[in-house]
JSON list of C-alpha atoms in Angstrom, two decimals:
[
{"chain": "A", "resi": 148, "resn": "UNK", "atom": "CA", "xyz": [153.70, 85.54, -67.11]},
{"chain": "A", "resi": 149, "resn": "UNK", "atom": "CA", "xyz": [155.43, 86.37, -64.29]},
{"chain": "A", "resi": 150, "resn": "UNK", "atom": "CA", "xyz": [155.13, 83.04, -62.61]},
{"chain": "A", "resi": 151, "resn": "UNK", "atom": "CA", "xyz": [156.69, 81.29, -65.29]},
{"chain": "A", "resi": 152, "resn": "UNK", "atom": "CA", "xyz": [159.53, 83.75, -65.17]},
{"chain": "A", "resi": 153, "resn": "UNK", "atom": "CA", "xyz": [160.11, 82.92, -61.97]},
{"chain": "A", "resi": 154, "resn": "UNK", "atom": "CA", "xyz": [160.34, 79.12, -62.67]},
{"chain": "A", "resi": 155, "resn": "UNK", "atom": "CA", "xyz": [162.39, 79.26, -65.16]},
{"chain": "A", "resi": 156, "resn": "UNK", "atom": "CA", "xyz": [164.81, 81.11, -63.18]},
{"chain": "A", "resi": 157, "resn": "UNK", "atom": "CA", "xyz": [165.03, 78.22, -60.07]},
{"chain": "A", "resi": 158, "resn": "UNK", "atom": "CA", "xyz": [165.29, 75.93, -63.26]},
{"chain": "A", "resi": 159, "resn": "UNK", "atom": "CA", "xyz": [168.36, 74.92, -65.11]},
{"chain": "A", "resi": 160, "resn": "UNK", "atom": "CA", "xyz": [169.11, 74.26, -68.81]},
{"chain": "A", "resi": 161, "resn": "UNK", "atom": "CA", "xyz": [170.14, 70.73, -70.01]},
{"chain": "A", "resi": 162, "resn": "UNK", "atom": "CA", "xyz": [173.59, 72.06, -70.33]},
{"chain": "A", "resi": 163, "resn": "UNK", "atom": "CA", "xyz": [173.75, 73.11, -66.64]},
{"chain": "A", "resi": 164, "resn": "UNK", "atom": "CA", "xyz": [172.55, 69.51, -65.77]},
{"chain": "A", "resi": 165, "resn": "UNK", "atom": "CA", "xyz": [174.73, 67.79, -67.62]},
{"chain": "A", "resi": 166, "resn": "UNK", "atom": "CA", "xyz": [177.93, 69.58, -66.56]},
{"chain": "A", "resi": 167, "resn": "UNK", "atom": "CA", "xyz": [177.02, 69.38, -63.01]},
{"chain": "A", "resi": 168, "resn": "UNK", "atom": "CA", "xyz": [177.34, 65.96, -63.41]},
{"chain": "A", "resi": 169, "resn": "UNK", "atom": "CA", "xyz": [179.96, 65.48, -66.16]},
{"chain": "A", "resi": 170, "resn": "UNK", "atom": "CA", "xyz": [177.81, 63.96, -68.28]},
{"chain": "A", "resi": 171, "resn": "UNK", "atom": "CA", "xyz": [176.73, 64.50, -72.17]},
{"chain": "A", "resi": 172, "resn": "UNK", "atom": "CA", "xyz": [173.48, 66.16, -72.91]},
{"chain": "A", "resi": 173, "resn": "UNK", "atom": "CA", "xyz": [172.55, 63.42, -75.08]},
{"chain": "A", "resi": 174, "resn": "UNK", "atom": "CA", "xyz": [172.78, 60.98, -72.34]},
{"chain": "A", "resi": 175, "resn": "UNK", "atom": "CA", "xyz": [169.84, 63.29, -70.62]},
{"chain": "A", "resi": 176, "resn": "UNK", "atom": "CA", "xyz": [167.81, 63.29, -73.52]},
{"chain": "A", "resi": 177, "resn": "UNK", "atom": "CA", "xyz": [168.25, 59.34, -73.71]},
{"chain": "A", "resi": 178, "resn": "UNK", "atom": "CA", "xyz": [166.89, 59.08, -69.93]},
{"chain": "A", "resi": 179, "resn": "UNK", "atom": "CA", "xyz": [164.01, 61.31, -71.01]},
{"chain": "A", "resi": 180, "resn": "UNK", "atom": "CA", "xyz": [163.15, 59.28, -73.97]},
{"chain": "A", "resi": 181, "resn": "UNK", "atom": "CA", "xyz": [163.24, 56.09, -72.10]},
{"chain": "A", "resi": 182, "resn": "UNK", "atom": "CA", "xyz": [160.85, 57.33, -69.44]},
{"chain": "A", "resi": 183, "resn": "UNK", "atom": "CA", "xyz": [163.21, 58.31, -66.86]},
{"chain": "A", "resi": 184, "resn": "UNK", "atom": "CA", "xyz": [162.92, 61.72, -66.88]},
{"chain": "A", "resi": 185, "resn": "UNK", "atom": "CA", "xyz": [160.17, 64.17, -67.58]},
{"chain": "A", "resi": 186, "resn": "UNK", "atom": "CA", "xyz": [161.28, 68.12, -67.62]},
{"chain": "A", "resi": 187, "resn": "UNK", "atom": "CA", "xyz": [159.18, 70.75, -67.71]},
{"chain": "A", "resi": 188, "resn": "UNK", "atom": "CA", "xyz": [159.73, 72.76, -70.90]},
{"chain": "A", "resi": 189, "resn": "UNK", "atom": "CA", "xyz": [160.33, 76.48, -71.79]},
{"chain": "A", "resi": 190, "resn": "UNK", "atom": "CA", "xyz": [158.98, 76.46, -75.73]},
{"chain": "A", "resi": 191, "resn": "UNK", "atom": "CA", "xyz": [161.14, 73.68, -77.33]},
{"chain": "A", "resi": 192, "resn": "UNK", "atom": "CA", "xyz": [163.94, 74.12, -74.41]},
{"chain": "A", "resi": 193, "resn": "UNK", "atom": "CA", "xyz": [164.24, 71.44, -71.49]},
{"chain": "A", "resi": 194, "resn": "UNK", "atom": "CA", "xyz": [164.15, 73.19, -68.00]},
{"chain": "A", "resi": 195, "resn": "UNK", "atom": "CA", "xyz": [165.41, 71.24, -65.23]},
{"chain": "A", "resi": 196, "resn": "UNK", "atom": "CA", "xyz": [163.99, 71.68, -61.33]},
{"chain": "A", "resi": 197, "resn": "UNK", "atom": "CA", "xyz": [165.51, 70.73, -58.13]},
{"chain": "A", "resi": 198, "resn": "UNK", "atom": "CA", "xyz": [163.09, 67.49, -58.25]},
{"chain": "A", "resi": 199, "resn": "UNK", "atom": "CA", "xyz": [164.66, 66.40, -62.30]},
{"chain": "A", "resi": 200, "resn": "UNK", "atom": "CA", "xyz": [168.47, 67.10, -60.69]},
{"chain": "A", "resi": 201, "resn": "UNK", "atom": "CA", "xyz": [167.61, 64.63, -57.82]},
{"chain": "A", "resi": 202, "resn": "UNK", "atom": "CA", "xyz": [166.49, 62.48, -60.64]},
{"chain": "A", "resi": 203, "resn": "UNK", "atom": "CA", "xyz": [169.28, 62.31, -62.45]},
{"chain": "A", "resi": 204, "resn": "UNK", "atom": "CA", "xyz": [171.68, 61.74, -59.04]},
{"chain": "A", "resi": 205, "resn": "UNK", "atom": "CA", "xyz": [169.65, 58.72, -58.10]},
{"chain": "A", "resi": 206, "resn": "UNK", "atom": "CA", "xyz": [169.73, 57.26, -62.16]},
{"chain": "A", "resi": 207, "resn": "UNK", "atom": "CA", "xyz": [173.60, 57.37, -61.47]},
{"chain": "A", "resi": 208, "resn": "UNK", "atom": "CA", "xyz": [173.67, 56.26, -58.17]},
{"chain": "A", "resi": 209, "resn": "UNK", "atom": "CA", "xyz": [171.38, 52.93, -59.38]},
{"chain": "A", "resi": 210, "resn": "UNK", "atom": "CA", "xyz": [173.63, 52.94, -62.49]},
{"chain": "A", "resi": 211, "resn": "UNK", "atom": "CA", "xyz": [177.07, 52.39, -60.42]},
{"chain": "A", "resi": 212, "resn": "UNK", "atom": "CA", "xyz": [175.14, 49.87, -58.24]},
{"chain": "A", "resi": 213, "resn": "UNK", "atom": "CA", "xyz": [174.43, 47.61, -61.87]},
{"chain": "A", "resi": 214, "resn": "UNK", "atom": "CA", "xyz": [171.11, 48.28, -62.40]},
{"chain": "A", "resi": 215, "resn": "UNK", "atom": "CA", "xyz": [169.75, 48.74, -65.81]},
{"chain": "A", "resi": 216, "resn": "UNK", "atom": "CA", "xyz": [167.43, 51.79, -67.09]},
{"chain": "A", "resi": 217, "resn": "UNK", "atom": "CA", "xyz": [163.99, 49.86, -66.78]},
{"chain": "A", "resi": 218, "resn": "UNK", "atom": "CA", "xyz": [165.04, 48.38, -63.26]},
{"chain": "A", "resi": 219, "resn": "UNK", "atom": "CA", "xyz": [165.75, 52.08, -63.30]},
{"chain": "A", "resi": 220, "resn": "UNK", "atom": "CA", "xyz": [162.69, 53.33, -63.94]},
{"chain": "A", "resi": 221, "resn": "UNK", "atom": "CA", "xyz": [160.61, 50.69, -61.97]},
{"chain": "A", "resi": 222, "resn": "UNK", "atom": "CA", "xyz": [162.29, 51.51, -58.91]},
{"chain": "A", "resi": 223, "resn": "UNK", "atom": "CA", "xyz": [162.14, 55.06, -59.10]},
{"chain": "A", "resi": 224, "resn": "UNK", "atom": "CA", "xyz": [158.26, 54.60, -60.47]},
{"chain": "A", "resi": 225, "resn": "UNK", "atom": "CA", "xyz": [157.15, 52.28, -58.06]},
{"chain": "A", "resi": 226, "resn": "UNK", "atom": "CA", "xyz": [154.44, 53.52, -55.52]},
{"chain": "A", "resi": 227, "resn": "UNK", "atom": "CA", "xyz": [155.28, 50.94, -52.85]},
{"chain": "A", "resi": 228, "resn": "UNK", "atom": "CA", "xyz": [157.76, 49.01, -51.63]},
{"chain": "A", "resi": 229, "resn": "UNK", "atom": "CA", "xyz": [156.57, 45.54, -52.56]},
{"chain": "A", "resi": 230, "resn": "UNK", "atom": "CA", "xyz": [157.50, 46.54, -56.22]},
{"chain": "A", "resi": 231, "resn": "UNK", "atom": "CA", "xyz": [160.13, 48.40, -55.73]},
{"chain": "A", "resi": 232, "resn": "UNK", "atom": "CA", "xyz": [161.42, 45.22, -53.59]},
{"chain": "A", "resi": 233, "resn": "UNK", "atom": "CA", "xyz": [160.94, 42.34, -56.57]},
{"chain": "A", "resi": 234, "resn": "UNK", "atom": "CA", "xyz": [163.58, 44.90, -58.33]},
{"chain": "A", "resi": 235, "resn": "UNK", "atom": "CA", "xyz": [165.97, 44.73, -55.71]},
{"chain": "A", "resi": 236, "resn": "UNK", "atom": "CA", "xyz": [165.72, 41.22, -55.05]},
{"chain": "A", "resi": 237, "resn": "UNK", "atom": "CA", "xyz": [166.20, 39.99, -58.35]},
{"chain": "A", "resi": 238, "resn": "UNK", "atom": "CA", "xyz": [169.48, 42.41, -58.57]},
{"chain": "A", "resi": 239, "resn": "UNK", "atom": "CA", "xyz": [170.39, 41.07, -55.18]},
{"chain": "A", "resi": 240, "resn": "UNK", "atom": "CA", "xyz": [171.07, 37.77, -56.81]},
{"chain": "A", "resi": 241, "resn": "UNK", "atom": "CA", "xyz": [172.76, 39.06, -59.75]},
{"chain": "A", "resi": 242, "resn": "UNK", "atom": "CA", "xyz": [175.08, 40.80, -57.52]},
{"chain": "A", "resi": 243, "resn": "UNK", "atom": "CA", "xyz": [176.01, 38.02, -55.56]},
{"chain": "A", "resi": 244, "resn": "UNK", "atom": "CA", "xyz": [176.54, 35.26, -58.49]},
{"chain": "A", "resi": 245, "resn": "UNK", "atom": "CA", "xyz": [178.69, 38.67, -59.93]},
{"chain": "A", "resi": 246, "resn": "UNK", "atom": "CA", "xyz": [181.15, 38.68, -56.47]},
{"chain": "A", "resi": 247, "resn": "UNK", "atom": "CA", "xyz": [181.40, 35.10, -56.29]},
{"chain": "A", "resi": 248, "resn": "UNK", "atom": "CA", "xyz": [182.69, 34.57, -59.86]},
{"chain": "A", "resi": 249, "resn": "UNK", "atom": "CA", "xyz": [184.71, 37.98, -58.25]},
{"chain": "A", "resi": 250, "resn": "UNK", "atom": "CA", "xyz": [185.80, 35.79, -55.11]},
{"chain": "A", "resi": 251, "resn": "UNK", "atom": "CA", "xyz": [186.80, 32.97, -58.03]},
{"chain": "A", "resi": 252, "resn": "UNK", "atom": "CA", "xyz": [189.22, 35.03, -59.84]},
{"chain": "A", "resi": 253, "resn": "UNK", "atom": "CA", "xyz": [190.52, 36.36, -56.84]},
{"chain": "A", "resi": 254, "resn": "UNK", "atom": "CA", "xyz": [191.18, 32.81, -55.57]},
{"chain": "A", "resi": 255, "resn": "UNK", "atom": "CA", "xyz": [193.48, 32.05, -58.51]},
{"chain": "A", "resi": 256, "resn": "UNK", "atom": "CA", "xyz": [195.49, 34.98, -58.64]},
{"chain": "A", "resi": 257, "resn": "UNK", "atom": "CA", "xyz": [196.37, 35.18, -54.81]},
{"chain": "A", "resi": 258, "resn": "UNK", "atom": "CA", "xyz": [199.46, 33.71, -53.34]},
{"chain": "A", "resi": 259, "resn": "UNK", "atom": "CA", "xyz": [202.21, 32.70, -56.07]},
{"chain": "A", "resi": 260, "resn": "UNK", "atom": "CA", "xyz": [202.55, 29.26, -57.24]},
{"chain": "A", "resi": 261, "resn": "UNK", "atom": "CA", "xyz": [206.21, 27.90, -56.66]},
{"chain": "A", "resi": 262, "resn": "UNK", "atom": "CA", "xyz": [206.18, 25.80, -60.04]},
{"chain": "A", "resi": 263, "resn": "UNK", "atom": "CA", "xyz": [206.78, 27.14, -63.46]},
{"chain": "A", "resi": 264, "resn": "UNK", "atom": "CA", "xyz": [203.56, 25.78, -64.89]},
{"chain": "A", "resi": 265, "resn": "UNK", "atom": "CA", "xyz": [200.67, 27.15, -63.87]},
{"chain": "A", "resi": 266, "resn": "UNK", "atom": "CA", "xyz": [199.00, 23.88, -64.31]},
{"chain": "A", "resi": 267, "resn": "UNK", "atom": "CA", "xyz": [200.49, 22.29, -62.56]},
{"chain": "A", "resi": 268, "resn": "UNK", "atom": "CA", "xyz": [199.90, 24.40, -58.99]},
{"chain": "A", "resi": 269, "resn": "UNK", "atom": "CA", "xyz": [197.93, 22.95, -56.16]},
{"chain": "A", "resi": 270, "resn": "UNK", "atom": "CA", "xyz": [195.77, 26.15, -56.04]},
{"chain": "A", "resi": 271, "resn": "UNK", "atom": "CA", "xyz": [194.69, 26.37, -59.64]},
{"chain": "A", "resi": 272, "resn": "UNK", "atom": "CA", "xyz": [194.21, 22.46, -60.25]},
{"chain": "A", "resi": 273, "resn": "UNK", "atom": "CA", "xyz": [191.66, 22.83, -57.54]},
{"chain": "A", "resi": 274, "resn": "UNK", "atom": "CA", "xyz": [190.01, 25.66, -59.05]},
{"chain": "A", "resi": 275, "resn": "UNK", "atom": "CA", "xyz": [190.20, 23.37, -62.41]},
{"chain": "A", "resi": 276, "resn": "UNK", "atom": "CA", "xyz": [188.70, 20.49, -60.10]},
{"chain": "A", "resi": 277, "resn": "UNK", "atom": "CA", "xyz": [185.88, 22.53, -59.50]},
{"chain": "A", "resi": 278, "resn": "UNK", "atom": "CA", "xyz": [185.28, 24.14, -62.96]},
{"chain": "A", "resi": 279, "resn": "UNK", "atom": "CA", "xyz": [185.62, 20.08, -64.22]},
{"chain": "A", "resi": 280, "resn": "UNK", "atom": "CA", "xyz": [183.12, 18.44, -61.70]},
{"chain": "A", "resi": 281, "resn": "UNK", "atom": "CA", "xyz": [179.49, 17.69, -63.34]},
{"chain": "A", "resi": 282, "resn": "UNK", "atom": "CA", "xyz": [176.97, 20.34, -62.28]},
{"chain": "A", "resi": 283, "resn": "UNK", "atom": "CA", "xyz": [175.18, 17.73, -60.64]},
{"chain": "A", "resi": 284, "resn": "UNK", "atom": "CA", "xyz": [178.34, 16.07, -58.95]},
{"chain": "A", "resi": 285, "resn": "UNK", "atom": "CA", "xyz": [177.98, 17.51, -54.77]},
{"chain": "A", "resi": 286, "resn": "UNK", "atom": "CA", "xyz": [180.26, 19.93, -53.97]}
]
C-alpha cells in the first residue's frame, strides 16, 4: 500500500493537467479515448505521471504543427523511424501546398494597385491569368 501512496503523490489529477496547460478536462479524456493517452488510475480517478504530462506537451506541439490525432498517435506510437517518417512526409506535402496557396494570397494583397478596380490591376489579372490557365496548359 505504501507504494501506491507514493505514486499517487508524484502523480497529478486530470484537473492539474489540464490547467497546466490551459486546456479543458474533457479535451484529456477525448485524447484518452482516442488512444492517445493511457493514465494510470487511482479507483475510478485518472492519475497523471511525468511520462502522460510529456504526452500531452508533444499532442499540442504536433497539434500547432497541423497534424491530426491519428497522425498523432502514429507518430507518437511508432517504434521506428521508417513509420514515424511516412507520417511526416505525407504532412510535409500538405504543409507546403498549405504555404503556397499562403504565398498566393500574399501575392495579391502586397503592394497597392493604382486603379480603382481591382480588376483591372496588373498584379491581380496575373494572378487571375494563372487561376484561368487549363491545369494542363505549362506554366
Amino acid at each position: 500500500m505504501a507504494a501506491i501512496v507514493r505514486l499517487n503523490v508524484d502523480m497529478k489529477s486530470i484537473g492539474e493537467v489540464a490547467a497546466q496547460f490551459g486546456l479543458p478536462t474533457h479535451v484529456l479524456r477525448y485524447w484518452e479515448a482516442e488512444g492517445l493517452l493511457a493514465p494510470a488510475r487511482a479507483g475510478d480517478r485518472r492519475r497523471y505521471g511525468d511520462a502522460d504530462v510529456h504526452r500531452v506537451a508533444a499532442i499540442l506541439i504536433s497539434k500547432e504543427a497541423g497534424f491530426g490525432l491519428a497522425d498523432i498517435r502514429t507518430m507518437l506510437d511508432a517504434r521506428s523511424r521508417p513509420a514515424r517518417r511516412e507520417v511526416t512526409a505525407r504532412h510535409r506535402e500538405m504543409l507546403l501546398a498549405r504555404i503556397a496557396r499562403a504565398q498566393t494570397a500574399l501575392d495579391m494583397i502586397e503592394g497597392e494597385c493604382p486603379q480603382d478596380d481591382i480588376m483591372t490591376c496588373p498584379r491581380f489579372r496575373g494572378l487571375l491569368a494563372d487561376r484561368l490557365r487549363p491545369s494542363d496548359a505549362p506554366a
